[in-house]
CSV table of C-alpha atoms in Angstrom, one decimal:
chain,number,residue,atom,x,y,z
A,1,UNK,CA,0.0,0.0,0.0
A,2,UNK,CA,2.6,2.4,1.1
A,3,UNK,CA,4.6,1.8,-2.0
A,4,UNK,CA,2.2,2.0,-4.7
A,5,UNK,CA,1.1,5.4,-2.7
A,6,UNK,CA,5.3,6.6,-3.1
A,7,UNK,CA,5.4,5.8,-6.6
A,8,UNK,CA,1.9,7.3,-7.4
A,9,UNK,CA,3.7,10.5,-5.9
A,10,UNK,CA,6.7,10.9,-7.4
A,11,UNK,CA,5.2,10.4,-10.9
A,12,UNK,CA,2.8,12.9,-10.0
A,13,UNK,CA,5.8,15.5,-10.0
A,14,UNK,CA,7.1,13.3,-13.3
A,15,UNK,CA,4.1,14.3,-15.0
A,16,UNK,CA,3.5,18.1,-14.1
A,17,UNK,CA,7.0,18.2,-15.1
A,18,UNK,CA,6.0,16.6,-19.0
A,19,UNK,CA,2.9,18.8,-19.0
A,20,UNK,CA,4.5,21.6,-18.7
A,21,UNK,CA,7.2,21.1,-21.4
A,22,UNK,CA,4.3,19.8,-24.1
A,23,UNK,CA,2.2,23.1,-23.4
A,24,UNK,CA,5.3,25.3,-23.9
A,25,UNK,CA,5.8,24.4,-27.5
A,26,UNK,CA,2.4,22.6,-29.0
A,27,UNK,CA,4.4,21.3,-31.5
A,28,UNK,CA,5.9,18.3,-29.5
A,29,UNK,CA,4.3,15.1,-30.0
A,30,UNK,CA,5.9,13.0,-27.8
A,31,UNK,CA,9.0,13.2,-24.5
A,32,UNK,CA,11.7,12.1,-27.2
A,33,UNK,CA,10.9,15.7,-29.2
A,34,UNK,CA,11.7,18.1,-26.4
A,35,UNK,CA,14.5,15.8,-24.9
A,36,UNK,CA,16.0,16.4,-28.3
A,37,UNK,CA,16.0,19.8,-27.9
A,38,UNK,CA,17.2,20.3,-24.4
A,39,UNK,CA,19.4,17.3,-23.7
A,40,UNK,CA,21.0,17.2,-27.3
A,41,UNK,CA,20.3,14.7,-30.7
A,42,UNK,CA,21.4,12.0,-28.4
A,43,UNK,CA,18.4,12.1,-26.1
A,44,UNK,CA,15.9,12.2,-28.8
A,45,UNK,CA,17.6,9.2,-30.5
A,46,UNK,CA,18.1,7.1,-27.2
A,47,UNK,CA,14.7,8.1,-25.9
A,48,UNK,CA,13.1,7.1,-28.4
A,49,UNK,CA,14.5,3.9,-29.3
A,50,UNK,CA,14.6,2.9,-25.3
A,51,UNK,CA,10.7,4.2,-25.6
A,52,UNK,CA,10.5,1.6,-27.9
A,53,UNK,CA,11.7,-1.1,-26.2
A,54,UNK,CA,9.9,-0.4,-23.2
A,55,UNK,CA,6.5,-1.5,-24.7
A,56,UNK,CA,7.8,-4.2,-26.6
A,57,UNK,CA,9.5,-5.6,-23.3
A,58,UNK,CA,5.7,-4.6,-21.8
A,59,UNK,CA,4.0,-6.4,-24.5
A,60,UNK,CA,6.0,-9.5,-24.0
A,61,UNK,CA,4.7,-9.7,-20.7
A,62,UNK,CA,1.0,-9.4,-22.2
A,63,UNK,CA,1.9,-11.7,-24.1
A,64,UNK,CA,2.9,-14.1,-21.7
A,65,UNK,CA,0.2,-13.1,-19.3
A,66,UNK,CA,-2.3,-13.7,-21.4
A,67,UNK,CA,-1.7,-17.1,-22.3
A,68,UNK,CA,-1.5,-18.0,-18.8
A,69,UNK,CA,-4.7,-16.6,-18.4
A,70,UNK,CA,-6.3,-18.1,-21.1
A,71,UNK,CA,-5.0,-21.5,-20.1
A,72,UNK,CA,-7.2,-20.7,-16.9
A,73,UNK,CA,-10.0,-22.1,-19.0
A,74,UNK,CA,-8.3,-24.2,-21.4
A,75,UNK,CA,-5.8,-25.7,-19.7
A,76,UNK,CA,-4.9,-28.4,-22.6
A,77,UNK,CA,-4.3,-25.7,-25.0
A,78,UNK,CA,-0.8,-25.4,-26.0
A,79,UNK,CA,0.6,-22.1,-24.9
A,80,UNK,CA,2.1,-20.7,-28.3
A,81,UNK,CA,-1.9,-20.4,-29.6
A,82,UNK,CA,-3.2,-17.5,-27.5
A,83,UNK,CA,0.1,-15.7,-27.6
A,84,UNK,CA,0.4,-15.7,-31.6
A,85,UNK,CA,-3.7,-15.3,-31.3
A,86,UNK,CA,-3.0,-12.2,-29.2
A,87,UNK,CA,-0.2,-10.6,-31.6
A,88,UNK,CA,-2.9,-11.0,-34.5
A,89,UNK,CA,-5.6,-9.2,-32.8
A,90,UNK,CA,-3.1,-6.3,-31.9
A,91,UNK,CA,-2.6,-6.1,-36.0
A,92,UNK,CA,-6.6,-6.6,-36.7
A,93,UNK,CA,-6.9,-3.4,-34.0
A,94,UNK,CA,-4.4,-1.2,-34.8
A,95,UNK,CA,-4.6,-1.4,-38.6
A,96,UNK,CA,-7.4,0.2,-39.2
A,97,UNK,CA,-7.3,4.1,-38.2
A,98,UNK,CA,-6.7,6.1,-35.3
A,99,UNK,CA,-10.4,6.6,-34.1
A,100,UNK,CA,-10.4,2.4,-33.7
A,101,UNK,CA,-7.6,2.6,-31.0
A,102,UNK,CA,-9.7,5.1,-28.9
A,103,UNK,CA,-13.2,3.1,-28.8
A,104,UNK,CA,-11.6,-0.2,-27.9
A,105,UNK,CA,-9.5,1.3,-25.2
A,106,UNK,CA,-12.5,3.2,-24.1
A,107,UNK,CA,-14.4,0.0,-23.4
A,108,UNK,CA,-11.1,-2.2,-21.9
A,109,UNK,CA,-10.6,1.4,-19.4
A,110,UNK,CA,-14.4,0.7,-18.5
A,111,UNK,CA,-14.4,-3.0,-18.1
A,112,UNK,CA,-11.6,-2.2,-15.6
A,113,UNK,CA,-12.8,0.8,-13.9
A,114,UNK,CA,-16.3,-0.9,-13.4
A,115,UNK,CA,-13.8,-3.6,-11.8
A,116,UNK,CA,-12.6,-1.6,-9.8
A,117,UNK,CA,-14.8,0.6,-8.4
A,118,UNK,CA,-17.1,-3.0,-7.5
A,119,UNK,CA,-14.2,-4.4,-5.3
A,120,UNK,CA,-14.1,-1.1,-3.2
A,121,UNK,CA,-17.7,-0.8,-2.9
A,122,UNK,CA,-18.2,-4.3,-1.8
A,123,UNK,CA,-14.6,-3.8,0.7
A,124,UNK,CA,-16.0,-1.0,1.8
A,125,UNK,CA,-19.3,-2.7,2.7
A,126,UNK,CA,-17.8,-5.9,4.4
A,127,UNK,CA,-15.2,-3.7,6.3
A,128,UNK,CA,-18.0,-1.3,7.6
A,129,UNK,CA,-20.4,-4.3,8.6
A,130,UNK,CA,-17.3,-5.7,10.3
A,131,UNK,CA,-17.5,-9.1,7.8
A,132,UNK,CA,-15.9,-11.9,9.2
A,133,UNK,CA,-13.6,-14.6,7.4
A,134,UNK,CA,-14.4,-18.2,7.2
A,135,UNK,CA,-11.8,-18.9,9.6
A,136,UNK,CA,-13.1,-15.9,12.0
A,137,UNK,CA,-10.8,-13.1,11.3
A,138,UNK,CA,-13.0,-9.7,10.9
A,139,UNK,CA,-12.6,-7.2,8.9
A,140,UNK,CA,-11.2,-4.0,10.3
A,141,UNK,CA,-8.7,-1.6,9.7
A,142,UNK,CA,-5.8,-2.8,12.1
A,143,UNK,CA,-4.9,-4.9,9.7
A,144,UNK,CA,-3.1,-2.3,7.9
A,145,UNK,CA,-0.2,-2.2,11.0
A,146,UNK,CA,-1.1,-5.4,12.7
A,147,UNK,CA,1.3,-8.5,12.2
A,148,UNK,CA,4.6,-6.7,11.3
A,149,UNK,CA,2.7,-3.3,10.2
A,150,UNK,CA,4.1,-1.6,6.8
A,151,UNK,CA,7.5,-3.5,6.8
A,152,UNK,CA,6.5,-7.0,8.1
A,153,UNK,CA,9.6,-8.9,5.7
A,154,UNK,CA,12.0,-5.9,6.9
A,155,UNK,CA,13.2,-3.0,4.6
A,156,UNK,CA,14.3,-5.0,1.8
A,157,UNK,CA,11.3,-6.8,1.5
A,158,UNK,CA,9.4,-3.0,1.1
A,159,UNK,CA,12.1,-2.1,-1.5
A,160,UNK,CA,11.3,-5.4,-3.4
A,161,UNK,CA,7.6,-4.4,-3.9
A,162,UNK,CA,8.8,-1.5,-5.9
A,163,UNK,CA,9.4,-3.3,-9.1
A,164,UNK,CA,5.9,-4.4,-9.2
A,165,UNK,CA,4.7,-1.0,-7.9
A,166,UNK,CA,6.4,1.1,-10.9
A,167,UNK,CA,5.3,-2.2,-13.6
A,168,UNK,CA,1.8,-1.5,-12.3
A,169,UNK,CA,2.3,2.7,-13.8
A,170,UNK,CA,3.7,1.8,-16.4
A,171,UNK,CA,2.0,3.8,-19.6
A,172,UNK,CA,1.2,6.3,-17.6
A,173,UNK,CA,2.9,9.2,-19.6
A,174,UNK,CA,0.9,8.3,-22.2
A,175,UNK,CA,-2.0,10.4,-20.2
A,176,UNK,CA,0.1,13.5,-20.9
A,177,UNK,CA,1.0,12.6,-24.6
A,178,UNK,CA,-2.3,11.4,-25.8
A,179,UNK,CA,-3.9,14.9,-24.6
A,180,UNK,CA,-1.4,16.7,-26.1
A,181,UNK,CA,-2.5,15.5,-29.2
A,182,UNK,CA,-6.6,16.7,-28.7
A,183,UNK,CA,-8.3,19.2,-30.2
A,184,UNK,CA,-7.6,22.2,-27.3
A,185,UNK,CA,-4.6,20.8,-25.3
A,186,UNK,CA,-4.3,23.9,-22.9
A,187,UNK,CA,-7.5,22.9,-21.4
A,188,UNK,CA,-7.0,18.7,-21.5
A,189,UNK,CA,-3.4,18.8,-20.9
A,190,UNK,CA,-3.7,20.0,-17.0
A,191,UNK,CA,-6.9,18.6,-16.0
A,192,UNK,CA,-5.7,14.8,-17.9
A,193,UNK,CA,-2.7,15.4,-15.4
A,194,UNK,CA,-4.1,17.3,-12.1
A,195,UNK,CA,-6.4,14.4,-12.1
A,196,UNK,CA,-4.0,11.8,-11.5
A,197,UNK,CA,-3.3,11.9,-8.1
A,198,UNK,CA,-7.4,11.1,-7.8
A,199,UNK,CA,-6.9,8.0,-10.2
A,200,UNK,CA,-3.9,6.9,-7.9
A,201,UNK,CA,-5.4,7.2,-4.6
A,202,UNK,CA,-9.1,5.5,-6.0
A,203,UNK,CA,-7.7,2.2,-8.3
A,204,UNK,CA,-4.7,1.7,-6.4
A,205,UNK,CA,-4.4,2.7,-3.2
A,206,UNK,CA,-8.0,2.5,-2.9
A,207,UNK,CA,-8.4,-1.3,-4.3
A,208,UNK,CA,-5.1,-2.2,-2.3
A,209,UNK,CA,-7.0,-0.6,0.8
A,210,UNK,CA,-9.9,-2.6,1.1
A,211,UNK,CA,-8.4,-5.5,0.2
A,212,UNK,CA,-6.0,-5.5,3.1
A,213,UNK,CA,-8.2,-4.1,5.6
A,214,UNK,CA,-11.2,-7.2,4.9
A,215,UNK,CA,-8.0,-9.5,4.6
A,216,UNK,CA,-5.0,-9.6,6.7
A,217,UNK,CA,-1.9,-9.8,4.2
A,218,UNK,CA,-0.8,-12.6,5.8
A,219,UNK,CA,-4.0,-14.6,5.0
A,220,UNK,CA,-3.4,-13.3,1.1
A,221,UNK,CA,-2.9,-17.1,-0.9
A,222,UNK,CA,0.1,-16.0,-3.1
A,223,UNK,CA,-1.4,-18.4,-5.9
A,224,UNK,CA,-4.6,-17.0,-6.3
A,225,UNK,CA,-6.0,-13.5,-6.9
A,226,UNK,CA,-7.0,-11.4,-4.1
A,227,UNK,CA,-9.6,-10.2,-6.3
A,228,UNK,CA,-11.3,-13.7,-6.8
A,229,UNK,CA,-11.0,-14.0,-2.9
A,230,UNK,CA,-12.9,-10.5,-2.1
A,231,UNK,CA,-15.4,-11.3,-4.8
A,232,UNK,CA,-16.1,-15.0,-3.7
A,233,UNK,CA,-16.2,-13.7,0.1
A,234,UNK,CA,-18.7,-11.4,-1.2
A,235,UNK,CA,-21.0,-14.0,-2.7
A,236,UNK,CA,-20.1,-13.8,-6.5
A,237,UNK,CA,-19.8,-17.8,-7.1
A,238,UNK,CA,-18.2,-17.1,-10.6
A,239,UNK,CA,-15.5,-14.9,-8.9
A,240,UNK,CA,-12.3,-16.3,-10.3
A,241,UNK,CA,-13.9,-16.5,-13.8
A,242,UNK,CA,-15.1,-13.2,-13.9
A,243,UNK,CA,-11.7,-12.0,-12.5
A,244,UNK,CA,-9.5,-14.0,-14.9
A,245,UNK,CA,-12.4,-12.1,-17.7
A,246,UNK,CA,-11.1,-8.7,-16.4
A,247,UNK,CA,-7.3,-8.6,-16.0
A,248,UNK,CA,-7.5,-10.8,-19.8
A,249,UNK,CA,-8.9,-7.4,-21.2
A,250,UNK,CA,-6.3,-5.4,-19.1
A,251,UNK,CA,-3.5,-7.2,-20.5
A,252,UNK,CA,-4.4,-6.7,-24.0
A,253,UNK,CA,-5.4,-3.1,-23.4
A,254,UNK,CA,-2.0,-3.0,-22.6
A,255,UNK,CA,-0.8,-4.9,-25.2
A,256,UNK,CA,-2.7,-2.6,-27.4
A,257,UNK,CA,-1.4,0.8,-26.3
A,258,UNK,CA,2.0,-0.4,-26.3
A,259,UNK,CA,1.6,-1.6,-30.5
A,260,UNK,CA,-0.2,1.6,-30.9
A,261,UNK,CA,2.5,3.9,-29.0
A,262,UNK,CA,5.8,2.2,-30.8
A,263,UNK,CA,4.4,1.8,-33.9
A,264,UNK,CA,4.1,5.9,-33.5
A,265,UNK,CA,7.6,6.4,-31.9
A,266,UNK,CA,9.4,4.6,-34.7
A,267,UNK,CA,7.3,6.3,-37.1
A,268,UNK,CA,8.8,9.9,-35.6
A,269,UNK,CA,12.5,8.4,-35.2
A,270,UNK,CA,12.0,7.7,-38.6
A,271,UNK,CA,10.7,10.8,-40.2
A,272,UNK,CA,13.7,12.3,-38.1
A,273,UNK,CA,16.2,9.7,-39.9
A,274,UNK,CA,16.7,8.3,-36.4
A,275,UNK,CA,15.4,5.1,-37.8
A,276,UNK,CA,15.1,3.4,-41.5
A,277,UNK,CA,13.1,5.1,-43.7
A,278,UNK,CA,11.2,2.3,-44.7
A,279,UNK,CA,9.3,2.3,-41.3
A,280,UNK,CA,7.9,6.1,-42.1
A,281,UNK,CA,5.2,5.0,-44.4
A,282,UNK,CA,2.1,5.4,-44.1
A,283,UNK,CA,-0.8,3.2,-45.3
A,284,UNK,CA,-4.0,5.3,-47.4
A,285,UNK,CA,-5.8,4.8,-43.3
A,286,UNK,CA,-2.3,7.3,-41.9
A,287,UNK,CA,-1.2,4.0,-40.4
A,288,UNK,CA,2.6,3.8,-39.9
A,289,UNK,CA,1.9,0.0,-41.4
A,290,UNK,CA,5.4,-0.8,-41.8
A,291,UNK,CA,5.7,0.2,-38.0
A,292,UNK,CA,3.8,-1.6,-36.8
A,293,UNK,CA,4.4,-5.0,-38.0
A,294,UNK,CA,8.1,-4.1,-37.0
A,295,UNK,CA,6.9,-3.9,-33.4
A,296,UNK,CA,4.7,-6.8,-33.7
A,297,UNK,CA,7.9,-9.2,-34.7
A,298,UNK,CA,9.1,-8.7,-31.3
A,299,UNK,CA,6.3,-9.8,-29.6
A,300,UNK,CA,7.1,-13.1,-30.6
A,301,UNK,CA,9.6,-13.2,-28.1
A,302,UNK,CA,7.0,-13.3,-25.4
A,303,UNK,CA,5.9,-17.1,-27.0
A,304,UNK,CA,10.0,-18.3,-26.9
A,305,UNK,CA,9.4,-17.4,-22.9
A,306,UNK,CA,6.9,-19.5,-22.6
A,307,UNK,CA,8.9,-22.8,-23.0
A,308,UNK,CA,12.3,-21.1,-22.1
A,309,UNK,CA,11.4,-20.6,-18.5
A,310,UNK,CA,10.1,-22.9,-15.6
A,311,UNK,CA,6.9,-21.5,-15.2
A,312,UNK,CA,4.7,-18.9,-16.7
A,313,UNK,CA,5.0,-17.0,-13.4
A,314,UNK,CA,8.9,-17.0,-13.8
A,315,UNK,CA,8.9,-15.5,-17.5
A,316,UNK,CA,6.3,-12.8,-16.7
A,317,UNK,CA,8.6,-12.0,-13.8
A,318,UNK,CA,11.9,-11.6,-15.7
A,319,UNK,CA,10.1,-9.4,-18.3
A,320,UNK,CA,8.4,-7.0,-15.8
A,321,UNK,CA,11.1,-6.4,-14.2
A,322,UNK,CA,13.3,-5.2,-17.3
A,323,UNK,CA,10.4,-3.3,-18.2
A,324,UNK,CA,10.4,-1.2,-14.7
A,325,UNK,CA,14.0,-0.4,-14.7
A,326,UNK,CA,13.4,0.7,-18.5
A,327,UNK,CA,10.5,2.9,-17.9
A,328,UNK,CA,12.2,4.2,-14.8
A,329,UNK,CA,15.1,5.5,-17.4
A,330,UNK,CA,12.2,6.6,-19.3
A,331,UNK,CA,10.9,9.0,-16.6
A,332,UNK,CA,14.3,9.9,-15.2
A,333,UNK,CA,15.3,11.8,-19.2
A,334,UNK,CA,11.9,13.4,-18.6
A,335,UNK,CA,13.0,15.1,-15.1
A,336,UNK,CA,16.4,15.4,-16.7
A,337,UNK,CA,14.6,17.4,-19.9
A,338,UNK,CA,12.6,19.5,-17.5
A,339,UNK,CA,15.4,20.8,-15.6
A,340,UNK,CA,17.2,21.7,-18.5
A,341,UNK,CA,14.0,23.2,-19.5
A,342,UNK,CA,13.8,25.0,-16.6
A,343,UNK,CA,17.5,26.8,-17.1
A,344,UNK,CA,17.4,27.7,-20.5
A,345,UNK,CA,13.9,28.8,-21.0
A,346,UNK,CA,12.7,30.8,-17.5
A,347,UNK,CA,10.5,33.0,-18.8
A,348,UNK,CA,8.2,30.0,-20.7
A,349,UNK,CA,8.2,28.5,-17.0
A,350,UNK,CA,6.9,31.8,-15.6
């Protein structure tokens, strides 16, 4: 809980810090543009191929999480058919147009939200009509400090949960990017950003709250989703199905953002000759096409993981955590650009 709440913070300040820059000149499209201009051709070059490989590392562990969860209800099914099923649905949704990526993320954001907001309501519920556990444990908020409190496995055990923590925001820029890119960006730039701190404290720390308090965390089963266990507690007999349902859509929502945000990158390294050419074509639809199957290529590393690895578990875990130390890079040139920012341009800050 305290974790997620640290990281929501700091990337709070990460993205006042990319608003800003975006509004100053309207003609950036993306963190790789300005961290050209302050940091040097360098930054734009290595920003935006690291960009890059930050979704595709992402969208590997989609890949692989999706598969796992499909197996949920197919277990006989070999592995390698939902992954390469996955990677051809990414290519039926993104080649179309612009205005297809927007509804289907609109209804996966909703599927989740709805989610969501039906865990805390029904934690909220059972932790105000003091519910009590099958084994006679009732819900209450002690749980939060009892049985070791915030550090119960010591302080290295609290710094472990940050690579999950930061895996969990990843994408999150892409809030400040994408409403950049509307119609009047002045007026969606600040409130997309201003409102994240709300979106933090409701589907994370908010989810994570209830959760805990209705559960003590040492009661969590490691192998099975807390979110089944609230939902079952609560009644709903297809709990674990409707679960498995929800975080299926969120990995391919995902999936889907990170296709749709690298086809896009590589598309403006290449108009920039930071790329080949060849991948800043676009298709009659304004699709970077050539893009796009160049990112989906790589996703087929996600289906060697699956048989490479022990488990499922242990390949998603390898991959999230190279994505979390890339995406931290990621943020890190942003803070970098904005300080730079800050000293050569003074009178656009003011």
């Amino acid at each position: 809980l305290l974790v997620y709440a640290i990281i929501g913070f700091m990337l709070f300040f990460v993205m006042r810090a990319l608003g800003e820059i975006l509004l100053s000149n309207l003609e950036y499209r993306s963190f790789a543009d300005f961290a050209g201009d302050y940091l040097g051709p360098w930054a734009q070059f290595f920003t935006g191929w690291t960009y890059w490989l930050c979704w595709i590392v992402t969208g590997i562990a989609d890949v692989v999480a999706v598969s796992g969860y499909v197996s949920f209800w197919y277990p006989e099914l070999a592995l390698w058919i939902p992954a390469l099923g996955l990677i051809g649905v990414l290519l039926l949704l993104n080649l179309p147009n612009v205005r297809n990526f927007g509804e289907i993320e609109f209804w996966f954001a909703l599927i989740k939200i709805v989610a969501i907001v039906a865990l805390i309501l029904a934690g909220a519920y059972m932790l105000i009509t003091n519910f009590t556990l099958p084994n006679g444990t009732q819900a209450s908020v002690t749980h939060l400090w009892a049985n070791g409190g915030f550090f119960p496995n010591g302080f290295f055990g609290f710094v472990a949960g940050f690579q999950i923590a930061v895996f969990a925001f990843v994408g999150i820029e892409l809030v400040g990017t994408a409403a950049a890119e509307t119609e009047n960006p002045t007026r969606n730039l600040p409130k997309a950003i201003n409102s994240i701190p709300i979106r933090v404290v409701l589907f994370y720390v908010g989810a994570l709250f209830v959760i805990i308090t209705v559960i003590p965390w040492d009661q969590v089963d490691p192998n099975s989703s807390p979110f089944v266990a609230m939902f079952s507690l609560a009644g709903l007999g297809i709990a674990a199905h409707v679960v498995n349902f929800v975080v299926l859509t969120s990995a391919t929502s995902s999936a889907n953002s990170g296709i749709y945000s690298t086809s896009r990158m590589i598309y403006g390294l290449a108009t920039s000759r930071l790329a080949p050419q060849t991948l800043g074509k676009l298709n009659s639809r304004k699709v970077p096409v050539n893009a796009l199957f160049f990112s989906c290529i790589f996703l087929l590393a996600g289906v060697v993981l699956l048989y490479a690895g022990q488990s499922i578990i242990e390949a998603f875990t390898i991959v999230t955590t190279i994505s979390a130390l890339l995406f931290i890079f990621i943020w890190s040139i942003i803070l970098a650009s904005y300080l730079q920012y800050r000293r050569k341009r003074p009178d656009l800050h003011e």
